[in-house]
mmCIF file of C-alpha atoms in Angstrom:
data_model
loop_
_atom_site.group_PDB
_atom_site.id
_atom_site.type_symbol
_atom_site.label_atom_id
_atom_site.label_comp_id
_atom_site.label_asym_id
_atom_site.label_seq_id
_atom_site.Cartn_x
_atom_site.Cartn_y
_atom_site.Cartn_z
ATOM 1 C CA MET A 180 3.029 29.040 -27.017
ATOM 2 C CA ARG A 181 5.363 26.060 -27.355
ATOM 3 C CA ILE A 182 7.273 27.184 -24.235
ATOM 4 C CA VAL A 183 4.029 27.488 -22.246
ATOM 5 C CA MET A 184 2.996 23.960 -23.292
ATOM 6 C CA SER A 185 6.414 22.582 -22.336
ATOM 7 C CA ILE A 186 6.241 24.221 -18.915
ATOM 8 C CA ALA A 187 2.690 22.921 -18.383
ATOM 9 C CA LEU A 188 3.761 19.394 -19.324
ATOM 10 C CA LEU A 189 6.674 19.558 -16.884
ATOM 11 C CA LEU A 190 4.527 20.930 -14.073
ATOM 12 C CA PHE A 191 1.736 18.414 -14.495
ATOM 13 C CA SER A 192 3.676 15.360 -15.694
ATOM 14 C CA HIS A 193 3.649 13.863 -12.184
ATOM 15 C CA ILE A 194 -0.133 13.492 -12.403
ATOM 16 C CA SER A 195 0.085 10.971 -15.231
ATOM 17 C CA LEU A 196 2.755 8.999 -13.379
ATOM 18 C CA ALA A 197 0.440 7.942 -10.555
ATOM 19 C CA VAL A 198 -0.505 4.262 -10.643
ATOM 20 C CA GLN A 199 -4.198 3.846 -11.426
ATOM 21 C CA ALA A 200 -6.751 1.053 -11.578
ATOM 22 C CA GLY A 201 -5.961 -1.177 -14.546
ATOM 23 C CA ASP A 202 -2.205 -0.533 -14.408
ATOM 24 C CA GLU A 203 0.275 -3.284 -13.709
ATOM 25 C CA ALA A 204 1.487 -2.828 -10.138
ATOM 26 C CA PRO A 205 5.152 -1.793 -10.087
ATOM 27 C CA ASP A 206 7.321 -4.395 -8.403
ATOM 28 C CA PHE A 207 9.420 -3.540 -5.372
ATOM 29 C CA ARG A 208 11.793 -5.312 -3.012
ATOM 30 C CA LEU A 209 12.157 -3.787 0.443
ATOM 31 C CA PRO A 210 13.528 -4.789 3.840
ATOM 32 C CA LEU A 211 11.172 -5.959 6.564
ATOM 33 C CA LEU A 212 10.606 -3.350 9.263
ATOM 34 C CA THR A 213 10.767 -5.520 12.387
ATOM 35 C CA GLN A 214 12.777 -8.565 11.333
ATOM 36 C CA GLN A 215 15.562 -9.649 9.013
ATOM 37 C CA GLY A 216 14.901 -10.236 5.341
ATOM 38 C CA GLN A 217 13.233 -8.632 2.377
ATOM 39 C CA LEU A 218 9.997 -9.057 0.493
ATOM 40 C CA SER A 219 9.051 -8.267 -3.081
ATOM 41 C CA LEU A 220 5.635 -7.699 -4.553
ATOM 42 C CA SER A 221 6.414 -10.242 -7.281
ATOM 43 C CA SER A 222 6.795 -12.921 -4.584
ATOM 44 C CA GLN A 223 3.070 -12.460 -3.874
ATOM 45 C CA LYS A 224 1.939 -13.136 -7.465
ATOM 46 C CA GLY A 225 -1.141 -15.331 -7.586
ATOM 47 C CA LYS A 226 -2.557 -13.703 -4.439
ATOM 48 C CA VAL A 227 -4.859 -10.746 -3.997
ATOM 49 C CA VAL A 228 -2.608 -8.160 -2.320
ATOM 50 C CA TYR A 229 -3.467 -4.978 -0.477
ATOM 51 C CA VAL A 230 -0.377 -2.734 -0.559
ATOM 52 C CA ASP A 231 -0.740 -0.120 2.167
ATOM 53 C CA PHE A 232 1.551 2.926 2.473
ATOM 54 C CA TRP A 233 1.591 4.308 6.025
ATOM 55 C CA ALA A 234 3.610 6.310 8.552
ATOM 56 C CA SER A 235 3.657 6.601 12.342
ATOM 57 C CA TRP A 236 2.463 10.215 12.218
ATOM 58 C CA CYS A 237 -0.624 9.255 10.156
ATOM 59 C CA GLY A 238 -3.756 9.533 12.303
ATOM 60 C CA PRO A 239 -5.993 7.309 10.130
ATOM 61 C CA CYS A 240 -3.278 4.607 10.170
ATOM 62 C CA ARG A 241 -4.042 4.041 13.869
ATOM 63 C CA LYS A 242 -7.442 2.777 12.725
ATOM 64 C CA SER A 243 -6.508 1.137 9.419
ATOM 65 C CA LEU A 244 -3.658 -1.141 10.515
ATOM 66 C CA PRO A 245 -5.661 -3.078 13.166
ATOM 67 C CA LEU A 246 -8.688 -3.419 10.866
ATOM 68 C CA LEU A 247 -6.518 -4.557 7.957
ATOM 69 C CA ASN A 248 -4.892 -7.060 10.310
ATOM 70 C CA GLU A 249 -8.309 -8.547 11.138
ATOM 71 C CA LEU A 250 -9.214 -8.722 7.444
ATOM 72 C CA ARG A 251 -5.894 -10.323 6.550
ATOM 73 C CA ASN A 252 -6.191 -12.922 9.302
ATOM 74 C CA GLU A 253 -9.740 -13.718 8.183
ATOM 75 C CA LEU A 254 -8.868 -14.157 4.472
ATOM 76 C CA LYS A 255 -5.201 -15.198 4.457
ATOM 77 C CA GLY A 256 -6.036 -18.866 3.872
ATOM 78 C CA LYS A 257 -8.042 -17.903 0.786
ATOM 79 C CA GLY A 258 -5.111 -16.238 -0.999
ATOM 80 C CA PHE A 259 -5.155 -12.704 0.432
ATOM 81 C CA GLU A 260 -2.191 -10.773 1.803
ATOM 82 C CA VAL A 261 -1.628 -7.282 3.151
ATOM 83 C CA VAL A 262 1.796 -5.795 2.532
ATOM 84 C CA ALA A 263 2.356 -2.571 4.447
ATOM 85 C CA ILE A 264 5.121 -0.123 3.569
ATOM 86 C CA ASN A 265 6.271 2.227 6.311
ATOM 87 C CA LEU A 266 7.536 5.600 5.113
ATOM 88 C CA ASP A 267 8.934 7.117 8.318
ATOM 89 C CA GLU A 268 12.338 8.741 7.898
ATOM 90 C CA ASP A 269 13.496 7.164 11.153
ATOM 91 C CA ILE A 270 12.921 3.403 11.234
ATOM 92 C CA ARG A 271 12.525 3.551 15.041
ATOM 93 C CA ASP A 272 9.282 5.530 14.646
ATOM 94 C CA GLY A 273 7.702 2.786 12.532
ATOM 95 C CA ARG A 274 8.876 0.085 14.923
ATOM 96 C CA ALA A 275 7.479 1.965 17.940
ATOM 97 C CA PHE A 276 4.135 2.341 16.152
ATOM 98 C CA LEU A 277 3.964 -1.410 15.533
ATOM 99 C CA LYS A 278 4.621 -2.104 19.216
ATOM 100 C CA GLU A 279 1.511 -0.074 19.986
ATOM 101 C CA PHE A 280 -0.487 -1.382 16.993
ATOM 102 C CA PRO A 281 0.930 -4.853 16.204
ATOM 103 C CA VAL A 282 0.066 -6.610 12.946
ATOM 104 C CA SER A 283 0.733 -10.121 11.677
ATOM 105 C CA TYR A 284 1.164 -9.198 8.022
ATOM 106 C CA PRO A 285 4.492 -8.267 6.399
ATOM 107 C CA THR A 286 5.531 -4.701 7.086
ATOM 108 C CA LEU A 287 8.309 -3.259 4.960
ATOM 109 C CA TYR A 288 10.432 -0.134 5.323
ATOM 110 C CA ASP A 289 11.116 2.556 2.720
ATOM 111 C CA GLY A 290 12.552 5.570 4.533
ATOM 112 C CA ALA A 291 14.044 6.841 1.273
ATOM 113 C CA GLY A 292 10.566 7.136 -0.256
ATOM 114 C CA LYS A 293 11.363 5.480 -3.585
ATOM 115 C CA THR A 294 8.341 3.151 -3.622
ATOM 116 C CA PRO A 295 5.695 5.827 -2.973
ATOM 117 C CA GLU A 296 7.357 7.877 -5.705
ATOM 118 C CA LEU A 297 7.105 4.867 -8.036
ATOM 119 C CA TYR A 298 3.385 4.550 -7.253
ATOM 120 C CA GLY A 299 2.632 8.282 -7.211
ATOM 121 C CA VAL A 300 1.369 8.308 -3.617
ATOM 122 C CA ARG A 301 -0.070 11.720 -2.711
ATOM 123 C CA GLY A 302 -1.271 11.271 0.875
ATOM 124 C CA MET A 303 -1.410 8.994 3.898
ATOM 125 C CA PRO A 304 -2.593 6.359 4.001
ATOM 126 C CA THR A 305 -2.817 5.303 0.353
ATOM 127 C CA SER A 306 -3.441 1.698 -0.624
ATOM 128 C CA TYR A 307 -3.540 -0.356 -3.793
ATOM 129 C CA LEU A 308 -5.681 -3.465 -4.154
ATOM 130 C CA ILE A 309 -3.903 -5.758 -6.613
ATOM 131 C CA ASP A 310 -5.440 -8.800 -8.287
ATOM 132 C CA LYS A 311 -3.907 -12.253 -8.740
ATOM 133 C CA GLN A 312 -2.386 -11.230 -12.088
ATOM 134 C CA GLY A 313 -0.591 -8.226 -10.582
ATOM 135 C CA ARG A 314 -2.937 -5.487 -11.830
ATOM 136 C CA VAL A 315 -4.143 -2.646 -9.650
ATOM 137 C CA GLN A 316 -7.911 -2.857 -9.276
ATOM 138 C CA VAL A 317 -8.557 -0.139 -6.687
ATOM 139 C CA VAL A 318 -6.619 2.858 -5.376
ATOM 140 C CA HIS A 319 -7.805 3.854 -1.912
ATOM 141 C CA GLN A 320 -6.732 7.192 -0.418
ATOM 142 C CA GLY A 321 -7.360 8.011 3.231
ATOM 143 C CA PHE A 322 -9.116 5.731 5.680
ATOM 144 C CA LYS A 323 -12.074 5.737 8.013
ATOM 145 C CA PRO A 324 -13.255 2.623 9.881
ATOM 146 C CA ALA A 325 -16.395 2.292 7.731
ATOM 147 C CA ASP A 326 -14.124 1.787 4.678
ATOM 148 C CA ILE A 327 -13.208 -1.727 5.794
ATOM 149 C CA THR A 328 -16.638 -3.052 4.755
ATOM 150 C CA LYS A 329 -16.103 -1.884 1.168
ATOM 151 C CA ILE A 330 -12.505 -3.118 1.156
ATOM 152 C CA ARG A 331 -13.641 -6.553 2.393
ATOM 153 C CA ALA A 332 -16.214 -6.750 -0.422
ATOM 154 C CA GLN A 333 -13.633 -5.724 -3.046
ATOM 155 C CA VAL A 334 -11.113 -8.282 -1.758
ATOM 156 C CA SER A 335 -13.753 -11.043 -1.624
ATOM 157 C CA GLN A 336 -14.787 -10.310 -5.221
ATOM 158 C CA LEU A 337 -11.170 -10.536 -6.429
ATOM 159 C CA LEU A 338 -10.593 -13.754 -4.495
ATOM 160 C CA GLN A 339 -13.454 -15.368 -6.429
ATOM 161 C CA GLN A 340 -11.894 -14.504 -9.796
ATOM 162 C CA LYS A 341 -9.445 -16.849 -11.509
#
C-alpha cells in the first residue's frame, strides 16, 4: 500500500505545483523577443499585470494578442501592463507572428520552457492576472474573443484596489 501511495504522489505531484489564484506569482527574468534587454515580473510590482503564455502555433493567440493589446493601451496609464511570454522553440517563429500581429506591450522569450514549468501551464494560451501586491487573482486557460469583456472587468476591479 505504501508503494502505491508513493507512486500516486509522484504521478500526480505536478497537479499541486500549478500556480493558482491566491498564490504569490513566481518571479522571472527573460529576454525581450523583438529587442535587446530583459524584463522581470518583479519590475512590474505595484501594477496589475496580465502574464500571457503564447506560441505562434496557437490558434486562439491570433485573437487574444490583438485584443489584449487594445486593453493594455486603454488601461496602461492606470497601472495595467500585459507581459507576454512566447514559448516557441525557434525564436524566429515568435518574431514572425508578431510581425503579423504586432503588439505594444513587452513580449518575452522562453524557448527553454522554464517559466511555464514554474507556473504549471497546461495549455495554450494560459494567462495569470496578478494584483498590485504580486498575487495571482485569476488563472485563465484558453481564449475566445468574448473573454475580453470579463478580463477587462477583472482588471478594472483590481485597478481600483489599493
